[in-house]
XYZ file of C-alpha atoms in Angstrom:
613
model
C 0.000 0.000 0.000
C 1.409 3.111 -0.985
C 0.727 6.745 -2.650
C 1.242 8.054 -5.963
C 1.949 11.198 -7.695
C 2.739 11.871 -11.437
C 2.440 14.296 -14.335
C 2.062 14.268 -17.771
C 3.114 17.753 -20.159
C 3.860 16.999 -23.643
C 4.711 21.124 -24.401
C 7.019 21.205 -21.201
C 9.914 19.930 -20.097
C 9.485 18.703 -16.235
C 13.203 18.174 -15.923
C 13.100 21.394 -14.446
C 9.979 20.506 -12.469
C 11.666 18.435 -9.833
C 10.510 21.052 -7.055
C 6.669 20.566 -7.617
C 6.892 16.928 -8.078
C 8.792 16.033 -4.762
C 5.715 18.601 -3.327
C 3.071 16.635 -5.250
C 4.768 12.924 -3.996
C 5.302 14.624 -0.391
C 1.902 14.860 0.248
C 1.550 11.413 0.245
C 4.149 10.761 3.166
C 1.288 9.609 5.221
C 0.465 6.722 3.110
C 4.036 5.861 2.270
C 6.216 6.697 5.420
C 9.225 3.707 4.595
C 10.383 5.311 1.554
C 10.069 7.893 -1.438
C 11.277 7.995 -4.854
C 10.792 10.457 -8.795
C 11.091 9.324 -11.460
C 11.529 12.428 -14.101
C 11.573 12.729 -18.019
C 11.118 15.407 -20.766
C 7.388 14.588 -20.920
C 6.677 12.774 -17.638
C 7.263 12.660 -14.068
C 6.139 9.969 -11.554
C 6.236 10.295 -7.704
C 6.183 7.118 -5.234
C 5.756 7.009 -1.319
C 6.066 3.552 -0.127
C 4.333 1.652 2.837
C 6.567 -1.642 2.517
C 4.423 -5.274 2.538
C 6.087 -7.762 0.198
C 9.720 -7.540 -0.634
C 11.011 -4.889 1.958
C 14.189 -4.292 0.203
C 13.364 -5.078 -3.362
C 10.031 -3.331 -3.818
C 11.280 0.013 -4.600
C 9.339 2.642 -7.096
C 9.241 3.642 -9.547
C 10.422 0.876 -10.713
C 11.977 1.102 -14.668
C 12.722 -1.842 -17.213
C 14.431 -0.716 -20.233
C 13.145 -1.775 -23.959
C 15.327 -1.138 -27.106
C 12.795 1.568 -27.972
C 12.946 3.259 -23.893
C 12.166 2.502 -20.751
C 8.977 1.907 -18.903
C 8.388 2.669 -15.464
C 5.542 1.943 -12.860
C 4.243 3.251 -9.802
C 1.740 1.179 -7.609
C -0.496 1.182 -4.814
C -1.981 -1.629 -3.357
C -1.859 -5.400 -3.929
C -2.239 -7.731 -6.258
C -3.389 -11.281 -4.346
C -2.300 -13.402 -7.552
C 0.764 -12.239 -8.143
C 2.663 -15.872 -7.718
C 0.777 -17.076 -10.157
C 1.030 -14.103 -12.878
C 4.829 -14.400 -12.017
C 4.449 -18.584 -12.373
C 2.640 -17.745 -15.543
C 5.416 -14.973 -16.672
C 8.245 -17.055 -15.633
C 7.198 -19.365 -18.649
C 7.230 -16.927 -20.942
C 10.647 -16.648 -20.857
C 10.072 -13.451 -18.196
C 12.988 -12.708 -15.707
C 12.574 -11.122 -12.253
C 15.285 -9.255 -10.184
C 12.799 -9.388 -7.080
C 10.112 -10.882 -5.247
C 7.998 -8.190 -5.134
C 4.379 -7.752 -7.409
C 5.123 -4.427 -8.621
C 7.498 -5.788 -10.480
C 5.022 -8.609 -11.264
C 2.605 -5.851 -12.643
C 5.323 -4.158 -14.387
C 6.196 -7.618 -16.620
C 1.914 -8.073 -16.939
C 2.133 -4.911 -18.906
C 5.273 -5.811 -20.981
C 3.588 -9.390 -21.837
C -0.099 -8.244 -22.429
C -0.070 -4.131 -23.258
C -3.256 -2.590 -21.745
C -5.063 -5.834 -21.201
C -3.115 -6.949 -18.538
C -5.543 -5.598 -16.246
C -8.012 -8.216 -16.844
C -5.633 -10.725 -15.463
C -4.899 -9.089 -11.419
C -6.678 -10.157 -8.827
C -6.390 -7.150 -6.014
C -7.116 -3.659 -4.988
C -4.586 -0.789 -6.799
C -4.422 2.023 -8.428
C -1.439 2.607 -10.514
C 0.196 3.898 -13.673
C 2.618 2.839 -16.157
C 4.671 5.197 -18.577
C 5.491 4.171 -21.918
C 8.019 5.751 -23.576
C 7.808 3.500 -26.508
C 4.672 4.826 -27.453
C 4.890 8.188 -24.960
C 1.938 7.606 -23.307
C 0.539 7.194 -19.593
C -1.859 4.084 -18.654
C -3.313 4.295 -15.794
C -5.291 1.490 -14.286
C -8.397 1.314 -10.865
C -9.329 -1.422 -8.647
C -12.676 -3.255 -9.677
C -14.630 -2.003 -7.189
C -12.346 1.130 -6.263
C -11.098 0.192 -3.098
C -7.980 1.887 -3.810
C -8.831 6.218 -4.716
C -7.061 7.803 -7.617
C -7.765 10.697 -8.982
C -6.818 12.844 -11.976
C -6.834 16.498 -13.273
C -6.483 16.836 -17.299
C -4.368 20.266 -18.347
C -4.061 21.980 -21.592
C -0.962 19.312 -22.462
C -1.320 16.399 -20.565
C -2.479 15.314 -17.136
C -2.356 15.043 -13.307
C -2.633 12.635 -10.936
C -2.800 10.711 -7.489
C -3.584 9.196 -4.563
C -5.284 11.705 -3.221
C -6.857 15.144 -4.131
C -4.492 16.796 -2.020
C -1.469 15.430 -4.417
C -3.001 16.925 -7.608
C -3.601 20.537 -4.931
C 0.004 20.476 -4.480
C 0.821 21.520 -8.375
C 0.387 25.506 -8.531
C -1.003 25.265 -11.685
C -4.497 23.737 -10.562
C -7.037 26.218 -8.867
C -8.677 24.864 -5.425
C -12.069 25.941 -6.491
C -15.443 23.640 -5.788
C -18.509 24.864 -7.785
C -21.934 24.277 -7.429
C -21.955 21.015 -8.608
C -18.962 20.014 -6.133
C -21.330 21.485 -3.294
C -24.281 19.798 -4.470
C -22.608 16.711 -4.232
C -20.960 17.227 -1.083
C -24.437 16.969 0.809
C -26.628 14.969 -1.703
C -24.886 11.473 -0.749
C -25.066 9.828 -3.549
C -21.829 9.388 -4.897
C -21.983 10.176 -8.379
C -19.106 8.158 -10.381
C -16.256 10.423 -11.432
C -17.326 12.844 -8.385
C -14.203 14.648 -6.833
C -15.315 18.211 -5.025
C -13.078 19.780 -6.632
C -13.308 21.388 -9.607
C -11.472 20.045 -12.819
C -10.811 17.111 -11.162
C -12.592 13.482 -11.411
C -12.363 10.129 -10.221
C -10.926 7.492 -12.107
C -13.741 5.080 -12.137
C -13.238 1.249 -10.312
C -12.862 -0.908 -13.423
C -11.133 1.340 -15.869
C -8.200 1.916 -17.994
C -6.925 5.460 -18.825
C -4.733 6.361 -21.257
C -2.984 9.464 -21.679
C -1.289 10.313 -25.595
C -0.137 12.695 -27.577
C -3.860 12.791 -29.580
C -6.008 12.926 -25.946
C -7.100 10.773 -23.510
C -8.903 7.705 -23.662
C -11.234 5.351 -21.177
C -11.552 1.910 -21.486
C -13.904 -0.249 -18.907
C -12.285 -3.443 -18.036
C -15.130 -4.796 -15.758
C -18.724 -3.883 -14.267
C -21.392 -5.737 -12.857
C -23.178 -8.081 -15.809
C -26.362 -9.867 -14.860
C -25.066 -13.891 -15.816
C -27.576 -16.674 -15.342
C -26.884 -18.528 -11.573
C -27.420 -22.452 -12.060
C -26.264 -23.760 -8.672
C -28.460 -25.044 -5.981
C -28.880 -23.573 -2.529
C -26.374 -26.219 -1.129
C -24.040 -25.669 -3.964
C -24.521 -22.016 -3.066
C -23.455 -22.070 -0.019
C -20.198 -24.440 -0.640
C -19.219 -22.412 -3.449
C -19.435 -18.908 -0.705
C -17.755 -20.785 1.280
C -14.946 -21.954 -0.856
C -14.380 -17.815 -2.057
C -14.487 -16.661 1.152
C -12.004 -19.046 2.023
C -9.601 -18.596 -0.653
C -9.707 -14.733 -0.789
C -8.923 -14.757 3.212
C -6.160 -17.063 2.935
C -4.592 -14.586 -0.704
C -4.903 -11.270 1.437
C -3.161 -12.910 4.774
C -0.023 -12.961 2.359
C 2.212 -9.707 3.805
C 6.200 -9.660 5.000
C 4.535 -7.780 7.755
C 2.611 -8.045 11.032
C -1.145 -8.180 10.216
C -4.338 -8.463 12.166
C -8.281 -8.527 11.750
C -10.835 -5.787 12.393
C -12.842 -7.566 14.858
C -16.747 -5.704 15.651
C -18.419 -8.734 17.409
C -20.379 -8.801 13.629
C -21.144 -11.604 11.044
C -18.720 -10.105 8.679
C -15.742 -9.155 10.706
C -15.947 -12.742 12.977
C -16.196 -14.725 9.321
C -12.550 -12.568 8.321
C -11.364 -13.721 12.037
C -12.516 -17.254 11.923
C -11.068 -17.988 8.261
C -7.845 -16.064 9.249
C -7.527 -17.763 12.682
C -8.066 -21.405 10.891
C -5.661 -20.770 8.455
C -2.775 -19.486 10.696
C -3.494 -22.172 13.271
C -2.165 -24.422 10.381
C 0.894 -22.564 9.891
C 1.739 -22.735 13.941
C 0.518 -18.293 13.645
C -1.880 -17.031 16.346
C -4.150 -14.051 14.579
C -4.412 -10.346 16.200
C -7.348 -8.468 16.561
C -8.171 -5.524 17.444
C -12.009 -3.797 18.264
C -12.657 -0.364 19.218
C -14.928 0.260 22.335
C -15.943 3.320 24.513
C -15.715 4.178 28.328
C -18.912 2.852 30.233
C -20.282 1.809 26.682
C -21.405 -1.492 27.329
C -23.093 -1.060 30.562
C -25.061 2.015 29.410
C -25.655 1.156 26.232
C -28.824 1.887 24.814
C -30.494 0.151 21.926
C -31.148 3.344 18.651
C -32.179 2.895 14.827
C -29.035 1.490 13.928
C -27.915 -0.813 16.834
C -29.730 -3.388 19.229
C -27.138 -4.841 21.228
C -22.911 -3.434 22.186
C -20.597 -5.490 20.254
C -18.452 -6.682 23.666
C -20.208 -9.453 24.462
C -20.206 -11.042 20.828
C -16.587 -9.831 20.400
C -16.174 -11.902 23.516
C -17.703 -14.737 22.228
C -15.529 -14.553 18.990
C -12.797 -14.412 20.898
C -13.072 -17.659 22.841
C -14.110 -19.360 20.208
C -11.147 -19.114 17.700
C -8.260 -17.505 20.515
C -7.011 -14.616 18.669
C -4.118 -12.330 20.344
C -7.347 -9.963 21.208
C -7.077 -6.099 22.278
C -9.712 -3.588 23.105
C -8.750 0.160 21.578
C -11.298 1.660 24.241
C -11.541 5.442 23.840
C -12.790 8.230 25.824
C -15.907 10.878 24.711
C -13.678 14.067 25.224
C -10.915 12.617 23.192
C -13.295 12.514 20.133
C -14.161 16.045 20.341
C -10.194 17.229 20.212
C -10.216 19.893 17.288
C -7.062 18.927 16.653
C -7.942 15.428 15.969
C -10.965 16.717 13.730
C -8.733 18.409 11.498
C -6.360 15.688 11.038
C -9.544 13.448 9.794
C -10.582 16.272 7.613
C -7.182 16.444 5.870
C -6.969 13.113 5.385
C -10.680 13.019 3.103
C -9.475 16.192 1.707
C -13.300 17.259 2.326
C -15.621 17.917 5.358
C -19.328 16.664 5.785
C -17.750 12.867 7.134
C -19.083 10.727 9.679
C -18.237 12.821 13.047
C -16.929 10.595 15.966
C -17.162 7.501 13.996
C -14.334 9.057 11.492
C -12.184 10.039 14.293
C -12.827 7.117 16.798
C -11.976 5.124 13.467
C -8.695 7.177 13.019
C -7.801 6.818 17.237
C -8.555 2.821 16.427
C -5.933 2.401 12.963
C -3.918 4.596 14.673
C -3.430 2.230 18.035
C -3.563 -0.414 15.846
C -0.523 1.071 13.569
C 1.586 0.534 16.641
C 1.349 -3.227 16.615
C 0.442 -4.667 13.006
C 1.109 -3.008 9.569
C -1.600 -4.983 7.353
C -4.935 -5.248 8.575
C -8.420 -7.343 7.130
C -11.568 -6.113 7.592
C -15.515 -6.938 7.078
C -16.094 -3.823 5.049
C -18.383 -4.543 2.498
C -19.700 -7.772 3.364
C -23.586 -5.838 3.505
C -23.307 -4.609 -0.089
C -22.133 -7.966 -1.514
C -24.383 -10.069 0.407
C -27.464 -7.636 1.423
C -26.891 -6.961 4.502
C -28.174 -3.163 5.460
C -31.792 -3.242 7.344
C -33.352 -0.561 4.953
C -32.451 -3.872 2.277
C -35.230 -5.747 3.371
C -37.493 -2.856 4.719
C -40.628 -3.708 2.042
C -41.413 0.449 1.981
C -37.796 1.302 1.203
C -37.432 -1.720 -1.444
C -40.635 -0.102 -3.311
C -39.365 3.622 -3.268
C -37.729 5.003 -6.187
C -34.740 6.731 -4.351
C -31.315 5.310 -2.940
C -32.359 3.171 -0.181
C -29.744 4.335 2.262
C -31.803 8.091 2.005
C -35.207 6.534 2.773
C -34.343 4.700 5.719
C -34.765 6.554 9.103
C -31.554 6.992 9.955
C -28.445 9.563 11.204
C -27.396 9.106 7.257
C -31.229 10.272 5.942
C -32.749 13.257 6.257
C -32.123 16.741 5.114
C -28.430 16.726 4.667
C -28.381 20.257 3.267
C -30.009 21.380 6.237
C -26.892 23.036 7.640
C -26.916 24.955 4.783
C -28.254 29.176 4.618
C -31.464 29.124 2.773
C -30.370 30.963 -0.286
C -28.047 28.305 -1.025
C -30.377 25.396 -0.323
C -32.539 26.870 -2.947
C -30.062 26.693 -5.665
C -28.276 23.203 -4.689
C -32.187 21.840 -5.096
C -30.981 18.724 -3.168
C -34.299 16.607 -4.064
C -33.805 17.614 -7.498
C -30.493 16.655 -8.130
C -30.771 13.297 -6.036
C -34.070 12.232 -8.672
C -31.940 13.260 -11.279
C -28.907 10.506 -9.978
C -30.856 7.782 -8.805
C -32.723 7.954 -12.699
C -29.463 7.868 -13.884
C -28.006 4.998 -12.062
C -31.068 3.170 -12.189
C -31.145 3.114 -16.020
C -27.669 1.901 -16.060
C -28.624 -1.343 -14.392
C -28.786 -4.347 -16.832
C -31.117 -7.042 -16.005
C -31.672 -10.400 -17.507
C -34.692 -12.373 -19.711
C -37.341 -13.505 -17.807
C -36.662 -12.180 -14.075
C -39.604 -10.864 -12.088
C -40.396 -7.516 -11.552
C -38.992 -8.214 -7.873
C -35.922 -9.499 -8.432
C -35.520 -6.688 -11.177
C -35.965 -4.312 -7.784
C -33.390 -5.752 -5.878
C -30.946 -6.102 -8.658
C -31.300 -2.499 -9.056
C -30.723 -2.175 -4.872
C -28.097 -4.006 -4.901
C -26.068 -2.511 -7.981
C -26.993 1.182 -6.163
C -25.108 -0.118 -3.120
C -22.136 -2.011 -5.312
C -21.564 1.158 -7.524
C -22.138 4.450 -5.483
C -23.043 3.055 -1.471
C -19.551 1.187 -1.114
C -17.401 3.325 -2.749
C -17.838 6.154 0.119
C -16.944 3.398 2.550
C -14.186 2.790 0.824
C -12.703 5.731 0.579
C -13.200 6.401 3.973
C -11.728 3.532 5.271
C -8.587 3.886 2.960
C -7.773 7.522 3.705
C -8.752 6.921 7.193
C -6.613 4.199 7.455
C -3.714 5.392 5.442
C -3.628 8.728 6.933
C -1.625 6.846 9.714
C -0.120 4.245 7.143
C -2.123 1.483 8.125
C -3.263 -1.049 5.328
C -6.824 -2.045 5.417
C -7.673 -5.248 2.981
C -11.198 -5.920 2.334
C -11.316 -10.007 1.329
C -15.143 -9.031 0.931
C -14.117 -7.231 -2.200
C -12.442 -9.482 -4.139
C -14.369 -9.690 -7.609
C -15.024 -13.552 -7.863
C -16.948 -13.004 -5.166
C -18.842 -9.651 -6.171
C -19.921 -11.125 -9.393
C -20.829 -14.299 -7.867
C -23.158 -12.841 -5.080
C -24.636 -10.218 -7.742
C -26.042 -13.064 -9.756
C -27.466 -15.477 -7.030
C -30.732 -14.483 -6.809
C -32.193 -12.595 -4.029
C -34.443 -15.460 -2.181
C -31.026 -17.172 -1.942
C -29.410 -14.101 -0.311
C -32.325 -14.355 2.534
C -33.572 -17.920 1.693
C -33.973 -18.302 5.710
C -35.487 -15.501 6.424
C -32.650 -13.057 7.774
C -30.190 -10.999 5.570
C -26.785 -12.138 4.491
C -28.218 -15.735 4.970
C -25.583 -17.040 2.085
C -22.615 -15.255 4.454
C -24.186 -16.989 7.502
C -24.271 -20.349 6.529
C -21.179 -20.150 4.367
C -18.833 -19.397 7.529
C -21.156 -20.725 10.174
C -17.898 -23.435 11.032
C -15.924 -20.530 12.195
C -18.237 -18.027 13.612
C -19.952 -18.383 17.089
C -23.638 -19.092 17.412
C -24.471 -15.752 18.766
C -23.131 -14.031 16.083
C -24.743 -15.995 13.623
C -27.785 -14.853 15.231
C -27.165 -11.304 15.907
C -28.831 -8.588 14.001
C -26.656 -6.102 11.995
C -25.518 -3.416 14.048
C -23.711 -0.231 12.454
C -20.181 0.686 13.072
C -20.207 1.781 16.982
C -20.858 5.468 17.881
C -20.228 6.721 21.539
C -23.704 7.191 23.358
C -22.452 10.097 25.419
C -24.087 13.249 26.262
C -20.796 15.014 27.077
C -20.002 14.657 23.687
C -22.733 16.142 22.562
C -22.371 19.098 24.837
C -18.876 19.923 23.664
C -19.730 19.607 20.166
C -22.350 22.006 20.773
C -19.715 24.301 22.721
C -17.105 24.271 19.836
C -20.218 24.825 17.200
C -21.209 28.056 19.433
C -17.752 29.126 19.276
C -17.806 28.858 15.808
C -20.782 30.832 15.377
C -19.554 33.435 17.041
C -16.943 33.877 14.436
C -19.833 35.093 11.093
C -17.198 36.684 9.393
C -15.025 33.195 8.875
C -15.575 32.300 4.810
C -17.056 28.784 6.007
C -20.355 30.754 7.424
C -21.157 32.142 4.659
C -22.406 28.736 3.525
C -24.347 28.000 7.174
C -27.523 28.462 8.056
C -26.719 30.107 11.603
C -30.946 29.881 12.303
C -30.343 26.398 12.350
C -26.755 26.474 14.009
C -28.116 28.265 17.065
C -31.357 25.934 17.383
C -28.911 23.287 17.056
C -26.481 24.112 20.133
C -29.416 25.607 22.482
C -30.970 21.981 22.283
C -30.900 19.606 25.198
C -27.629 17.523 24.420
C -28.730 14.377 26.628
C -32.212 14.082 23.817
C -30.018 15.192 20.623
C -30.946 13.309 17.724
C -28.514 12.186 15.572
C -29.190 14.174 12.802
C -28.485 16.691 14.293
C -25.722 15.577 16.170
C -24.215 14.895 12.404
C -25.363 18.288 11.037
C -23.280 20.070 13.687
C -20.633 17.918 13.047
C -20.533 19.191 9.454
C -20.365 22.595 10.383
C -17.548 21.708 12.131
C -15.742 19.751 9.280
C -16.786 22.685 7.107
C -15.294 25.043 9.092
C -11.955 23.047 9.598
C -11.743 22.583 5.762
C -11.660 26.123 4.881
C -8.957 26.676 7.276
C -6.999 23.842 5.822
C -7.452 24.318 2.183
C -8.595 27.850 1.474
C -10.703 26.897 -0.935
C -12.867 29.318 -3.136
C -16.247 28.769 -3.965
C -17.872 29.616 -7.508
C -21.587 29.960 -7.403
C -23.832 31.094 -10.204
């Protein structure tokens, strides 16, 4: 896991550029803190900051292999799970490797199969490979995008990286967000390409971009196609089973200490059990690691998105499979540090996150940082195997809008609330969200001859696959790398994704529960209270002094009406907000102050200027 940095300027010579593009890689120190390396031509410049995994000393980027007609050089982040067998496969070809790394693998992929290589890695990465044979730039996503890459086209070429904050870096790109940026910002809906700021897009999960001389080009390498499913329930399940085995078992492969993310859920005890299994057979105990909160568990109290504390299930995990366990149990006022807030913020690059579950999640990768360098975790598990409540709520299933915005929950609501009302009226949130979900939902491919009911939840389920997961993804990787902690998500991996997508939905829930597949699949490694446990949401401190200092810092902040971030806030609602009881605040609007907040820490950071009509 690692960042990346690079530029492309056919009518300049970036020799001279050196400056800018050790500023553009530098900004990625968080992600790589073990090393950092340019890589500079006429035409092109690449930046690398390296978290070391696989081949500590002979992993190095960029990494260069010379051709008769010029060199080609990589830079990589991520992993790619098959790479023994690509290098197996290379090998054979008459291919010759100086180290044991898979960059290198990735690097000789390209040489033997040009652009298509792609189709051929198994993992999560985003990187890009310059060609000087043919001067040109290919970069390549992640299926599902677990890995975040942006890029920023100029007059002569392109930018790119990592992060947002790499492309910033370059003085030659503005730090303006428009309307549309805004609109998006509180609309949570993720539209594909989306990146706040303007000029600058995504590259979507599945895609191959290439850079030239005559433009650029996009080419999709994968998406989710509707396949016929001719297994049986039983086969079902062994065949789950056998994925979710095999993917645990790729993405425990590290030269590094690694653990599990352990919540006391289905999907995080199914990682632990299939990790723990498979290390027991190699003579390895498995870490894990939960986060917790003080007095949580004996005054916990049951809300929309939670019945029961994790600790007693993470408990029960725990003495079923013996993992090296430890509790990261945190404190309410430690949440509320501003300091902490704007580290979070910096590492999104935007505000409007998740409040105390961003920075209890930071506190958490952070502790865990200390001990382990690779970590798996249960993200995703609800999108792939329908998992979310509002997924089997029968009024949300027949409402034409993104299910995660109908259910009653902190995440629904008016999200532009926070928002002065002159601006609300031009974002024209429930106009631009009809407008997406239309969008998205004529996208959707279906098959011959399936009911108008599985039609709906094919269409749920590719809403959650293309837009829900990717803004868990990305918060879990820049949350996670902003400390340089690696967070692999065997949930993910695309055998499975495409495997799950086609199995129809009365398998998904054929016994009367969601993620029934996922249940019976790992039921030989996962405790029969957890089996049996409803889904509970990532774990949110129940507090009230939390809520009271939030409330504190947001008065503070509306005493300051001349700071550029409240020009954009409804201070009506802000002062409402902070005179309310904090012991009865809903969540809501617990979350809207929270984006104040964030919104106010992200103008300070970035200085960014806003362009309305």
């Amino acid at each position: 896991m690692c960042g990346i940095a690079g530029w492309v300027a056919y009518d300049s010579d970036l020799t001279a550029q050196r400056d800018i593009t050790d500023a553009m890689t530098g900004t990625m120190a968080c992600r790589g803190p073990d090393d950092s390396g340019t890589w500079i031509r006429p035409h092109v410049a690449l930046g690398h900051r390296r978290l070391a995994i696989i081949d500590l000393p002979g992993g190095r980027q960029p990494m260069e292999f010379e051709t008769p007609q010029g060199p080609i050089a990589v830079v990589y982040s991520g992993e790619t799970y098959n790479y023994r067998e690509l290098r197996a496969w290379l090998t054979g070809k008459g291919h010759k490797f100086r180290t044991d790394s898979d960059t290198e693998v990735v690097l000789h992929a390209y040489l033997e199969w040009g652009e298509a290589f792609a189709e051929r890695l198994n993992g999560m990465y985003a990187l890009a490979i310059w060609d000087q044979r043919h001067e040109k730039l290919v970069m390549v996503r992640d299926r599902l995008g677990i890995k975040p890459f942006y890029v920023y086209p100029t007059p002569d070429g392109v930018l790119f990286g990592s992060e947002p904050k790499a492309i910033l870096a370059n003085p030659g790109v503005r730090r303006v967000v428009d309307i549309d940026g805004l609109r998006e910002l509180v609309s949570f809906v993720q539209t594909p390409k989306w990146a706040l700021w303007k000029g600058m897009s995504e590259i979507e999960p599945g895609t191959v971009v290439t850079v030239s001389r005559i433009g650029i080009r996009t080419r999709t390498y994968w998406k989710l196609e509707p396949q016929p499913h001719e297994d049986d329930l039983d086969s079902t399940i062994l065949k789950v089973r056998h994925l979710m085995t095999d993917t645990v078992h790729r993405q425990l492969v590290a030269d590094v200490p690694r653990c599990v993310l352990l919540s006391g859920g289905l999907d995080s005890s199914a990682v632990t059990g299939l990790a723990a299994k498979h290390l027991a057979g190699q003579g390895e105990q498995i870490r894990t690691f939960s986060v917790d909160f003080v007095g949580r568990e004996e005054t916990f109290k049951a809300d929309e998105a939670r019945d029961t504390p994790d600790t007693p299930f993470i408990r029960d995990v725990v003495d079923m499979v013996h993992p090296l366990h430890k509790f990261v149990t945190l404190d309410a006022s430690v949440l509320t540090d501003p300091d902490l807030r704007r580290e979070v913020v910096t590492a999104r690059d935007m505000p409007i996150g998740f409040g105390e579950m961003d920075t209890s999640l930071y506190l958490l990768f952070q502790a865990i940082r200390e001990e382990s360098t690779v970590a798996l975790s249960g993200e995703s598990a609800d999108e792939v195997f329908g998992g979310y409540r509002w997924m089997h709520d029968p009024e949300v299933i027949r409402t034409d809008n993104f299910p995660w915005m109908v259910y009653q929950s902190a995440m629904s609501g008016d999200r532009a609330a926070i928002m002065c009302p002159h601006l609300r009226g031009k974002l024209d949130i429930p106009g631009y969200v009809a407008d997406q979900y239309a969008t998205a939902v004529s996208a959707v491919e279906h098959r011959d001859g399936d009911s108008e009911y599985e039609r709906r939840m094919r269409v749920n389920q590719n809403l959650h696959l293309t837009r829900f997961v990717r803004m868990m993804l990305d918060r879990k990787d820049r949350i996670s790398m902003a400390v340089g902690l690696e967070v692999r998500v065997p949930f993910c991996d695309h055998r499975l994704v495409e495997y799950l997508y086609n199995t129809p939905w009365s398998m998904k829930s054929f016994d009367g529960r969601e993620k029934s597949l996922l249940r019976h699949a790992t039921s030989h490694v996962v405790p029969e209270s957890v089996q049996q446990r409803l889904k509970a949401s990532y774990p949110s401190t129940q507090d009230p002094s939390y809520n009271a200092e939030l409330q504190q810092q947001a008065k503070e902040v509306l005493a300051e009406r001349s700071h550029p971030a409240m020009a954009l806030v409804d201070w009506d609602w802000l002062t409402e907000a902070i005179e309310r009881d904090p012991a009865g605040l809903p969540s809501n609007v617990r979350r809207g102050i929270d984006r104040v907040l964030d919104l106010y820490h992200w103008f300070d950071i970035y200085r960014p200027e806003i362009e309305l009509p």
